[in-house]
Short mmCIF file of C-alpha atoms in Angstrom, two decimals:
data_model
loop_
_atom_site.label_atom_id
_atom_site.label_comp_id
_atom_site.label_asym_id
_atom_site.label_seq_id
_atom_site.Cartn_x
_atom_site.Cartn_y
_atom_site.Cartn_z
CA UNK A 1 87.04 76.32 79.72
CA UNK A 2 84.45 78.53 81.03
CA UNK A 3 82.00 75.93 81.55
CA UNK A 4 84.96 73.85 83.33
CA UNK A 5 85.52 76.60 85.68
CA UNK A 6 81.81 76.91 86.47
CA UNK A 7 81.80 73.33 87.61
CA UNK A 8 84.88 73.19 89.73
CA UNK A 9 83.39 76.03 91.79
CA UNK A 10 79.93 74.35 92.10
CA UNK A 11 81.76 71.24 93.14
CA UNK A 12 83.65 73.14 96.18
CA UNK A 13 80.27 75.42 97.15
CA UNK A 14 78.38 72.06 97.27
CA UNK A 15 81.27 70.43 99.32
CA UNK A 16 81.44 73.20 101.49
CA UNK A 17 77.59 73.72 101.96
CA UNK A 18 77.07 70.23 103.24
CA UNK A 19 79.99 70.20 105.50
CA UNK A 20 78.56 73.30 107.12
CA UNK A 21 75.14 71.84 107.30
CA UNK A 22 76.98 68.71 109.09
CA UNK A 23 78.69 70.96 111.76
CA UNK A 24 75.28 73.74 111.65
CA UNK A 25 71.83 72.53 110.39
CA UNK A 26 69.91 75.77 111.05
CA UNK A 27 68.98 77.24 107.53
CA UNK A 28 70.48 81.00 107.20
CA UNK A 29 68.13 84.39 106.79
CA UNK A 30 67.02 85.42 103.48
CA UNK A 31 68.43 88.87 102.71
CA UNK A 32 65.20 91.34 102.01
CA UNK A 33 66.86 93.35 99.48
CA UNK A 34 64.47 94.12 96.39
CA UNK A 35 65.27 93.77 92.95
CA UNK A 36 65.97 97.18 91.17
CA UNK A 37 67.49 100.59 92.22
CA UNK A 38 66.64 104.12 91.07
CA UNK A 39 69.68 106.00 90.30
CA UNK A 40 69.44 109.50 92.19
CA UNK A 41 71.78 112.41 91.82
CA UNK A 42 75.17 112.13 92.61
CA UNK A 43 75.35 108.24 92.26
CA UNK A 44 78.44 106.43 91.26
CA UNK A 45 78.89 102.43 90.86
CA UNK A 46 80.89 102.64 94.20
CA UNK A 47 78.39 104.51 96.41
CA UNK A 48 75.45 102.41 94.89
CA UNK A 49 77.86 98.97 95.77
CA UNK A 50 78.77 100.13 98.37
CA UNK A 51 75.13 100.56 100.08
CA UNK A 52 74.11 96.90 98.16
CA UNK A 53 77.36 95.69 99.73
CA UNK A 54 78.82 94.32 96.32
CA UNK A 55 81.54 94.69 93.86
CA UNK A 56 81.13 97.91 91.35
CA UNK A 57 82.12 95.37 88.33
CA UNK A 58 79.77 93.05 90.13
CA UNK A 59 76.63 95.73 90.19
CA UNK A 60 77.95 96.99 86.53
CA UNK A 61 78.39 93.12 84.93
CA UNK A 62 74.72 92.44 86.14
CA UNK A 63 73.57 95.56 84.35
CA UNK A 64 75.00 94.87 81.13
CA UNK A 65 77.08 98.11 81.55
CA UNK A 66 80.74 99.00 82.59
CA UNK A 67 81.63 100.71 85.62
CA UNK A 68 83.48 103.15 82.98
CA UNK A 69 80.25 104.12 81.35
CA UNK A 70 77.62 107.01 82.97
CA UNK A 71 74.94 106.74 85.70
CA UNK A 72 71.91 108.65 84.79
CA UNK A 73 69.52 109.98 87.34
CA UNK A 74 66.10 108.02 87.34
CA UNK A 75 67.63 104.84 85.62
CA UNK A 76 66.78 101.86 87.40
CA UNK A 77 69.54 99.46 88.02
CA UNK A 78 68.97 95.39 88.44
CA UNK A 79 70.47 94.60 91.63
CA UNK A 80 71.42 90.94 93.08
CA UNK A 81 68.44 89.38 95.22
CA UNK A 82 67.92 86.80 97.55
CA UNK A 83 70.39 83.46 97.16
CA UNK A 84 72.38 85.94 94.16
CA UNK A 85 73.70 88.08 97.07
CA UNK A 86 76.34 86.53 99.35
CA UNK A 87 78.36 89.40 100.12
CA UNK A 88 79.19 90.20 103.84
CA UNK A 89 77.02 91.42 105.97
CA UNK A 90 76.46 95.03 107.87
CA UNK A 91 77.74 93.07 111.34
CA UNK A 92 79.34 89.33 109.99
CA UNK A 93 79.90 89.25 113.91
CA UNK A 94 83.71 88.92 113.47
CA UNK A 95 84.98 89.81 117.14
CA UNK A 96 88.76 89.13 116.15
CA UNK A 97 91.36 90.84 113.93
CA UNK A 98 91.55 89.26 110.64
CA UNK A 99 95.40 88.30 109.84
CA UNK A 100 96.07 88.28 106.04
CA UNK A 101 96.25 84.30 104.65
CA UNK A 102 99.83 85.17 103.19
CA UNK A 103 102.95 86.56 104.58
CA UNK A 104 102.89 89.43 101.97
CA UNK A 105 99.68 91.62 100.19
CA UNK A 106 98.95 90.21 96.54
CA UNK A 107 96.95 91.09 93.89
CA UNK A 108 93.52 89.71 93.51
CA UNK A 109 93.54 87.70 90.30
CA UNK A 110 90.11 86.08 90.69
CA UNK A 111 87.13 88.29 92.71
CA UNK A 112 84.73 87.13 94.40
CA UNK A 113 81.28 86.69 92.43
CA UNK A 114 77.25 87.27 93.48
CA UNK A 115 76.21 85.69 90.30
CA UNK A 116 74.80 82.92 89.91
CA UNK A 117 76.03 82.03 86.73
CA UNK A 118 79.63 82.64 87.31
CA UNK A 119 79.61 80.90 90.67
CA UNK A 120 82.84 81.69 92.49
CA UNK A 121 82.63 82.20 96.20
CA UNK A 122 86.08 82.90 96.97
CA UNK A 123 89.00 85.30 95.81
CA UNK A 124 91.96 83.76 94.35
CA UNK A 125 95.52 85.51 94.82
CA UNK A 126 98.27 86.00 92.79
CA UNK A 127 101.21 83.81 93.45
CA UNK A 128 104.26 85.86 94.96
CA UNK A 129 106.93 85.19 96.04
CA UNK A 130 106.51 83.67 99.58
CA UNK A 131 104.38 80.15 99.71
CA UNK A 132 103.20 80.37 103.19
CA UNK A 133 99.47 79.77 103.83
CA UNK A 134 98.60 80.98 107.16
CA UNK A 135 94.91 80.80 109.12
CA UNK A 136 93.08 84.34 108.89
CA UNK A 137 91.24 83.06 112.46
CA UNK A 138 91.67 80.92 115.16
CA UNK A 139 89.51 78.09 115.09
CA UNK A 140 89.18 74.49 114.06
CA UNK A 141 90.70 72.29 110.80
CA UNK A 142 87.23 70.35 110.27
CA UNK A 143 87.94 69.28 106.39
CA UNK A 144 91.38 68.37 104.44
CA UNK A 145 90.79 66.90 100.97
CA UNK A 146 91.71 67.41 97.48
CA UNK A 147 89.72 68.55 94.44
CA UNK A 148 90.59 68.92 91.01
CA UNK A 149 90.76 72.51 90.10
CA UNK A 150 91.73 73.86 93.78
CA UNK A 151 94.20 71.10 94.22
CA UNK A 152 94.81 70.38 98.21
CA UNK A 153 92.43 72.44 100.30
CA UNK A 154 91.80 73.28 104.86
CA UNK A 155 88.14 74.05 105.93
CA UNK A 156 88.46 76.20 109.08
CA UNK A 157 85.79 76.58 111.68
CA UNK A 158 85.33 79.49 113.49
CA UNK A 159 83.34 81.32 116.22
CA UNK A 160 79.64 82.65 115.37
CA UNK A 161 79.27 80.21 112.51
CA UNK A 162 82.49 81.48 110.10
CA UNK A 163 84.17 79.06 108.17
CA UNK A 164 87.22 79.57 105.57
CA UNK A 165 88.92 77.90 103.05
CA UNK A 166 92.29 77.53 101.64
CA UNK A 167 93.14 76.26 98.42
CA UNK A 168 95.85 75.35 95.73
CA UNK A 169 97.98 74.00 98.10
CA UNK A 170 100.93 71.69 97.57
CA UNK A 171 101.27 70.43 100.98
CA UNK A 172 99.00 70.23 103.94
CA UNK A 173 100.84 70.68 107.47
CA UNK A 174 97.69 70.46 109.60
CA UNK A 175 95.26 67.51 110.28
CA UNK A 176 91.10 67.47 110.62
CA UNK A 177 90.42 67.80 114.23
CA UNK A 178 94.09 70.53 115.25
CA UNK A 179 93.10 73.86 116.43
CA UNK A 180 95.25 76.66 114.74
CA UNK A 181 95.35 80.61 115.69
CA UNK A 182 95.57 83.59 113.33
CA UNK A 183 99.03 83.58 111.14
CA UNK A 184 99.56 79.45 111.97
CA UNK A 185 100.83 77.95 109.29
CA UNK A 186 98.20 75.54 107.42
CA UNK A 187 100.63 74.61 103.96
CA UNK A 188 102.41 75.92 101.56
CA UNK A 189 101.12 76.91 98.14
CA UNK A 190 101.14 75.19 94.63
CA UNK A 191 104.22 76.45 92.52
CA UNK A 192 102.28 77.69 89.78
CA UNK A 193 99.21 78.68 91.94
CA UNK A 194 97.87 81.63 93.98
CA UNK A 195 95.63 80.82 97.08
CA UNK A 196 92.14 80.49 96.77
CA UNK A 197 90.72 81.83 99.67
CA UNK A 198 86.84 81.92 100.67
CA UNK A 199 84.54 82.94 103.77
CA UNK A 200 81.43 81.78 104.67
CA UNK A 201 79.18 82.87 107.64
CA UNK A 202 76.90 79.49 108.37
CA UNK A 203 75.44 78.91 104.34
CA UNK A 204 75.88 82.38 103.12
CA UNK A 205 78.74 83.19 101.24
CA UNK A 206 80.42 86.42 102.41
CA UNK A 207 83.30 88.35 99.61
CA UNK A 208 86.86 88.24 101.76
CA UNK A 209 88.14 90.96 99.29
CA UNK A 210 84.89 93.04 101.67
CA UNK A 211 85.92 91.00 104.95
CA UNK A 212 89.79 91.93 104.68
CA UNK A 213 88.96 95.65 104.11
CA UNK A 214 87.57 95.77 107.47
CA UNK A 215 91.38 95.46 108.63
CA UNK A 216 93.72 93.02 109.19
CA UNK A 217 97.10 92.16 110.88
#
């Protein structure tokens, strides 16, 4: 099942990555950030994340550790380098207010992941009680297909090289080539889905759990 899972999301990061290359050839920065960290006093998973710009369970899982078990000062910690971290950026250059994908806050069932062995590059919801899919940006519907595993999916472009996806969807009410705005309606979710939801900025995979903190509408 695992290894099932592991290939649906490689099949939609590979989808994704060469419809962005279509619509924006240039090859994205390498992040500089080393490899390790030296715990100092007063660390915590969520200040040490939070400087890395990752998940605490993220950091934690990479360590072998728990973020319920104890820092200690001097440790060094393994953290995600290079193509492992995809997170969002200090400035992801998002000028407009981010409107949530669905009429009402849900749950997170499925975070976002830096590693590369558990390769999922989006978030996926818990289905509630409302089905509406909305746009999180205006911009433009450049891919509608279907793939097992995600079922129905819209590729949205966006200003400064953003692009987002929306998944598990039952129907599609927008076409490749319509240009939506924040909270239009793109389709209306599987019955016994959540959305899958992901954010890229050109190739690099940003975490919209990170990108949605930042405020929405």
């Amino acid at each position: 099942m695992r290894k099932q899972s592991i290939l649906l999301s490689l099949g939609l990061v590979f989808l994704f990555s060469s419809i962005i290359a279509k619509q924006n050839p240039k090859p994205s920065p390498k992040n500089g950030i080393g490899s390790t960290y030296r715990v100092t006093k007063g660390d915590s998973w969520y200040g040490i994340a939070r400087k890395l710009k990752v998940s605490p369970e993220t950091l934690a899982k990479l360590n072998g550790r728990t973020i319920q078990e104890n820092l200690y000062e001097n440790e060094k910690l393994r953290i995600p380098k290079d193509n492992e971290i995809k997170s969002i950026s200090s400035d992801p250059k998002i000028k407009e207010k981010i409107s949530y994908p669905l009429v009402q806050k849900e749950k997170i069932q499925k975070k976002f992941s830096e590693l590369t062995y558990d390769p999922y590059k989006g978030i996926q919801f818990q289905r509630g009680s409302s089905s509406l899919v909305r746009a999180s940006f205006s911009g433009k519907v450049v891919h509608v297909d279907y793939m097992d595993g995600y079922e129905n999916f819209v590729i949205l472009e966006h200003e400064n090289g953003l692009y987002s996806v929306y998944g598990n969807l039952e129907r599609i009410q927008v076409t490749e080539g319509q240009e939506v705005k924040a909270k239009d309606r793109l389709g209306i979710l599987s019955k016994d889905k959540g959305l899958y939801f992901q954010i890229n900025q050109n190739k690099a995979n940003l975490n919209p759990e990170l990108v949605l903190q930042r405020g929405y509408e």
